Short mmCIF file of C-alpha atoms in Angstrom, two decimals:
data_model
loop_
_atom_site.label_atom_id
_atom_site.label_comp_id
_atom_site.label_asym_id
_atom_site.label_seq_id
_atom_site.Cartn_x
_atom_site.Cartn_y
_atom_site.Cartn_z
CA UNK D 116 -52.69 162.17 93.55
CA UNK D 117 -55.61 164.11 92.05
CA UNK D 118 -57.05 167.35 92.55
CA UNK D 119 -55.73 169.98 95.61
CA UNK D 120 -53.59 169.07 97.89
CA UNK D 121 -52.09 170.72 101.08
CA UNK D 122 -49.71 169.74 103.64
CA UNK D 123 -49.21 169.66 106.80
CA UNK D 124 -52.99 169.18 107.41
CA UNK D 125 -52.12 170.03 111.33
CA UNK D 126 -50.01 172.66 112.87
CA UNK D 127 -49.15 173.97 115.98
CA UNK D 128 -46.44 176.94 116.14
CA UNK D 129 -45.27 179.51 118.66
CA UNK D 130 -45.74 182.94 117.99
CA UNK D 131 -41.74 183.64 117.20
CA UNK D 132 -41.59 180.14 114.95
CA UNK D 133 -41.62 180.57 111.09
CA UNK D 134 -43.25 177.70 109.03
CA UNK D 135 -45.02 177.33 105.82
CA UNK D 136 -48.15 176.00 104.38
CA UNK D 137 -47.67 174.04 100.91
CA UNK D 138 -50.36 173.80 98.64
CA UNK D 139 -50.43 171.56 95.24
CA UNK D 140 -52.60 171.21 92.35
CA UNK D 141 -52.87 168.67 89.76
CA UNK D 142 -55.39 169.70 87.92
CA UNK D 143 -53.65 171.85 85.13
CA UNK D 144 -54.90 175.19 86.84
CA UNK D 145 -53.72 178.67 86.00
CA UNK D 146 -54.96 180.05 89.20
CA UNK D 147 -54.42 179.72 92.91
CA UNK D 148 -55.99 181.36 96.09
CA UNK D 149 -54.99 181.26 99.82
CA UNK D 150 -58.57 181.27 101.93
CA UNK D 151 -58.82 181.84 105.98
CA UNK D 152 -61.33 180.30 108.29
CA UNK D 153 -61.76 181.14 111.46
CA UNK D 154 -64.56 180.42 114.06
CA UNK D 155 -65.22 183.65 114.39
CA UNK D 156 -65.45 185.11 110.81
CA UNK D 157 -66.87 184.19 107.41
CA UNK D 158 -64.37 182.69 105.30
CA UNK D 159 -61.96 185.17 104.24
CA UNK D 160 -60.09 186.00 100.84
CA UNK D 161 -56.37 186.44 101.24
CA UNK D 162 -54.29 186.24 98.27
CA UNK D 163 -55.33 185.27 94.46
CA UNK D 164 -52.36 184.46 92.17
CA UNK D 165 -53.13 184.20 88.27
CA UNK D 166 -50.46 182.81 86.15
CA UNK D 167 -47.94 182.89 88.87
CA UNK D 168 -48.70 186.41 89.48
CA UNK D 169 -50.76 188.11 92.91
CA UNK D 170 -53.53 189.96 91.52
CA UNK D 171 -54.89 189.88 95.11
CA UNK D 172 -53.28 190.60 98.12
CA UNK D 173 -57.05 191.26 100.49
CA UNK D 174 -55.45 193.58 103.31
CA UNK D 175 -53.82 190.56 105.04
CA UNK D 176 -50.50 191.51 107.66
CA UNK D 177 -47.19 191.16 106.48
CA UNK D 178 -46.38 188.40 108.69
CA UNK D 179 -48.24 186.20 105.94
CA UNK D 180 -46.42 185.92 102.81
CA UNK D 181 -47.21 184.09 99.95
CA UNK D 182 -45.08 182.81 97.63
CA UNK D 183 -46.19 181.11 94.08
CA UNK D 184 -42.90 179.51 92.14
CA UNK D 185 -44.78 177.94 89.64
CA UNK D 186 -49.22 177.15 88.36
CA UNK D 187 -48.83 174.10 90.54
CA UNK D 188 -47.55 174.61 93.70
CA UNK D 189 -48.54 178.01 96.51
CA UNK D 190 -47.02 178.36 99.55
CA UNK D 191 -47.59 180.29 102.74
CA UNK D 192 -44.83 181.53 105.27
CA UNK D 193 -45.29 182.46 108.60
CA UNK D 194 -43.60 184.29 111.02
CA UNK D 195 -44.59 185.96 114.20
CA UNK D 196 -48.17 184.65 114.19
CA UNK D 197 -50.54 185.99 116.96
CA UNK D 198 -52.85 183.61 118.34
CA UNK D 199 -55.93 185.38 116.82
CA UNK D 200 -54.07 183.49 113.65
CA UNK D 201 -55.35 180.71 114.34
CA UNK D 202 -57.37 179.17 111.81
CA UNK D 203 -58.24 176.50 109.12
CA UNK D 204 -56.25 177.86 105.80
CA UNK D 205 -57.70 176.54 102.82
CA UNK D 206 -56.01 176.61 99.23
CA UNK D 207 -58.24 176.52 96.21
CA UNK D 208 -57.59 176.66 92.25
CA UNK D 209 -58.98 177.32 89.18
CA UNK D 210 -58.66 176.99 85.07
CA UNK D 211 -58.48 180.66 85.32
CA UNK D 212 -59.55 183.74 87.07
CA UNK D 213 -63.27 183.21 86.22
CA UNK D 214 -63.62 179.27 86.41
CA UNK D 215 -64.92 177.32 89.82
CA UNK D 216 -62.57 176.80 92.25
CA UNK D 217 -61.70 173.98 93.52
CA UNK D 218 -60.47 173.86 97.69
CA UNK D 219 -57.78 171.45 99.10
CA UNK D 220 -58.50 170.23 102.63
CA UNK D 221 -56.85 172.79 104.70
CA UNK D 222 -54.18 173.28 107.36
CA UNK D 223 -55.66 173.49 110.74
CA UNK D 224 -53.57 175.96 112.35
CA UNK D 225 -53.25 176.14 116.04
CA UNK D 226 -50.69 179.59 117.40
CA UNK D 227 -49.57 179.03 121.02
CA UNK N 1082 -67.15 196.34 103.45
CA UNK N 1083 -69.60 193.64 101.63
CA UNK N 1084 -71.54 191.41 103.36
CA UNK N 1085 -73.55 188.37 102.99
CA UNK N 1086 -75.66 187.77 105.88
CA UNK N 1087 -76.42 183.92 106.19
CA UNK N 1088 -79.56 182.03 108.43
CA UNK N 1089 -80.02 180.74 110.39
CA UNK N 1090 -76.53 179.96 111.87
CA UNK N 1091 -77.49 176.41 113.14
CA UNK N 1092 -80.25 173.94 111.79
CA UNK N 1093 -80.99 170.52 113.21
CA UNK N 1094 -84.20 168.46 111.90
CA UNK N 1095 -85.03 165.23 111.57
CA UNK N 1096 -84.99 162.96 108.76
CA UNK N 1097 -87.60 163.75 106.20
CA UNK N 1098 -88.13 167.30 107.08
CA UNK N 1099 -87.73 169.75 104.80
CA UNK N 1100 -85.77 173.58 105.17
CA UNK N 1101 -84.67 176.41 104.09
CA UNK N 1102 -81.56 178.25 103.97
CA UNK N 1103 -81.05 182.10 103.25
CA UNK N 1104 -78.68 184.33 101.93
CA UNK N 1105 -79.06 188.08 102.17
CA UNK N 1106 -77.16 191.41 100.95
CA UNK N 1107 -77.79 194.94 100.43
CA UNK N 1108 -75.60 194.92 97.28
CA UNK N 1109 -75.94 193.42 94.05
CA UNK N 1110 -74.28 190.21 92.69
CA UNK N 1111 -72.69 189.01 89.26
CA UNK N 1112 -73.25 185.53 90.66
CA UNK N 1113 -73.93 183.27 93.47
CA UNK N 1114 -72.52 180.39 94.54
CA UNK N 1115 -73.58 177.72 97.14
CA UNK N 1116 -70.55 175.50 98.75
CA UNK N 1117 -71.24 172.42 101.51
CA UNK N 1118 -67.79 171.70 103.37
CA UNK N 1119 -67.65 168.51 105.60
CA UNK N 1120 -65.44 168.24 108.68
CA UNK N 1121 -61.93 167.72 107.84
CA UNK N 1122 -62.41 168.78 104.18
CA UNK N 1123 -62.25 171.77 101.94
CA UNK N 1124 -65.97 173.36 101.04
CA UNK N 1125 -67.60 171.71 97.46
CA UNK N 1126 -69.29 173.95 95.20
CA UNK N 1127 -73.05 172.39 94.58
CA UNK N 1128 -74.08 175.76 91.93
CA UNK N 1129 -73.66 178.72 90.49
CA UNK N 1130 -76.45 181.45 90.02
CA UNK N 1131 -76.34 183.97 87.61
CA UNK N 1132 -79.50 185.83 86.61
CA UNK N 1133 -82.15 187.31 88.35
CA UNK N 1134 -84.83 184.77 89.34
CA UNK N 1135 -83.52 181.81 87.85
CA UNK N 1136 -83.76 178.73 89.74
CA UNK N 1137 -81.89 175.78 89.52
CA UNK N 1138 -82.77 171.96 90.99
CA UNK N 1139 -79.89 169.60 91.79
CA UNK N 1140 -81.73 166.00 92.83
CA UNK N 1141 -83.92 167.30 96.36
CA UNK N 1142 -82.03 170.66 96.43
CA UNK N 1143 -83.64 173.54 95.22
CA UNK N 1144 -81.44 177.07 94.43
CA UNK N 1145 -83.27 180.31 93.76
CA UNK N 1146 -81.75 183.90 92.90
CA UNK N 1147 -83.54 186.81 93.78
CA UNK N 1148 -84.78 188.61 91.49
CA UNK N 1149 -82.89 191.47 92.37
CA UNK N 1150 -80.10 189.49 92.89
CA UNK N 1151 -79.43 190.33 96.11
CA UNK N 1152 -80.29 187.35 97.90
CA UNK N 1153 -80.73 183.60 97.25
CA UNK N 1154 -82.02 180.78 98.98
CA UNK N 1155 -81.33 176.70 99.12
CA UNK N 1156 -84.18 174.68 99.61
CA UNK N 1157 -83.67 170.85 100.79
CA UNK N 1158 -86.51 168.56 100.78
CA UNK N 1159 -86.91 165.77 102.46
CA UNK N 1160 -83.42 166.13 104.12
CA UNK N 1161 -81.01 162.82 105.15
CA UNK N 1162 -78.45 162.21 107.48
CA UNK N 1163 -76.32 162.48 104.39
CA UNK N 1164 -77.06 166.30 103.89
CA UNK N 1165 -75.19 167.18 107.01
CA UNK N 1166 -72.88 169.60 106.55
CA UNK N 1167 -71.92 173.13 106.82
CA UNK N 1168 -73.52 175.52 103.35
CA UNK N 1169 -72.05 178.41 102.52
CA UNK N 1170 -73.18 180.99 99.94
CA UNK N 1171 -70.86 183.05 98.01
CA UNK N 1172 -71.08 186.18 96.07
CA UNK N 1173 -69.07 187.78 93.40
CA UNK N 1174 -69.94 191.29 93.08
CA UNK N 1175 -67.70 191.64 89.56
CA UNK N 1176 -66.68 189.01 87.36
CA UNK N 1177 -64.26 187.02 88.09
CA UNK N 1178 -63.47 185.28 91.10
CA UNK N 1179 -63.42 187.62 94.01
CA UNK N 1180 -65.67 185.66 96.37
CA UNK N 1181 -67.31 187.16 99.70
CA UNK N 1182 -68.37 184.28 101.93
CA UNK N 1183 -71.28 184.20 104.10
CA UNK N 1184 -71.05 182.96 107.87
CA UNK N 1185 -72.77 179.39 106.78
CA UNK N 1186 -75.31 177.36 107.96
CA UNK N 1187 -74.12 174.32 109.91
CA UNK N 1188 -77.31 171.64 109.09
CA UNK N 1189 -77.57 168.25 111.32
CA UNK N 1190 -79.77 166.21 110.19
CA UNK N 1191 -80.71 163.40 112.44
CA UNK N 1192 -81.97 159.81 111.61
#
């Protein structure tokens, strides 16, 4: 597979569930950024990783938690979500901190 | 808190018509970049802007930075049903990659 990936592409989830959002690159990237979307709202900034480490963490509730175990692969845990959570959560990556990024698909996110 | 002010929200023309799409802020960018995301997929950047009045042409699309750079506009000419899409502008208000989205433009165009 080229370019960014993310899985699942759907998910619905109960508000006391926990789940996670994978995202994978294979484009040789050294950076990696978790993006919101909502309906509502201009697409939002939530957390920037640069060689493995946050440099970013935009004001986002603890009940999102990234994780980032290696340039290729960003996660996104979940617990406790509040419907207002619902959302399509793109992943994007980039050579580095000042390249273009480049977005997966997204997780379509649905919070009962 | 930054914004980028985006219009109008909704456009839908026919084939052949031409439009315009704006993006507005009271503060100052390092650069601009325009984005069109299709249903189901992540959003594609079409440019990057980076000094004042520059203007860049990519086939019928047209991108101009103000020369303040505060604001920058994408101009489609004779649009196709291909062109449908949602645009989004972003700015970056240091370098690097801190992005602040606008709301988008959501274009139909119709055959």
């Amino acid at each position: 597979e080229t370019g960014v990936t993310q899985t699942p592409r759907h998910l619905v989830m109960g508000m006391t569930n926990k789940k996670s959002l994978k995202c994978e690159q294979h484009l040789g990237h050294n950076a990696m950024y978790w993006y919101k979307q909502s309906a509502k709202k201009p697409l939002e900034l939530m957390f920037v990783y640069s060689l493995e480490e946050r440099v970013e963490n935009n004001s986002v509730p603890s009940r999102f938690s990234p994780e980032c175990p290696n340039s290729s692969h960003l996660f996104l845990h979940l617990h406790t979500l509040q419907p207002e959570d619902s959302a399509l959560y793109l992943c994007a990556s980039s050579q580095d901190f000042f390249s273009t990024q480049y977005f997966g698909p997204g997780t379509r996110l649905t919070v009962l | 808190t930054q914004l980028l002010e985006q219009s109008p929200q909704f456009l839908s023309i026919q084939e052949g018509e031409n439009l315009t799409v704006y993006c507005n802020s009271s503060s100052v960018f390092s650069s601009l970049q325009w984005y069109r995301q299709e249903p189901g997929e992540g959003p594609v950047l079409l440019v990057t802007v980076v000094t004042g009045g520059e203007v860049k042409k990519l086939k019928r699309l047209t991108f101009q930075f103000g020369d303040a750079r505060k604001d920058s506009s994408l101009h489609i000419t004779a649009a196709q049903p291909g062109d449908t899409g949602l645009y989004l502008c972003a700015g970056a208000y240091n370098a690097g990659n801190m992005l602040t989205f606008g709301g988008g433009t959501r274009l139909m165009v119709k055959p």
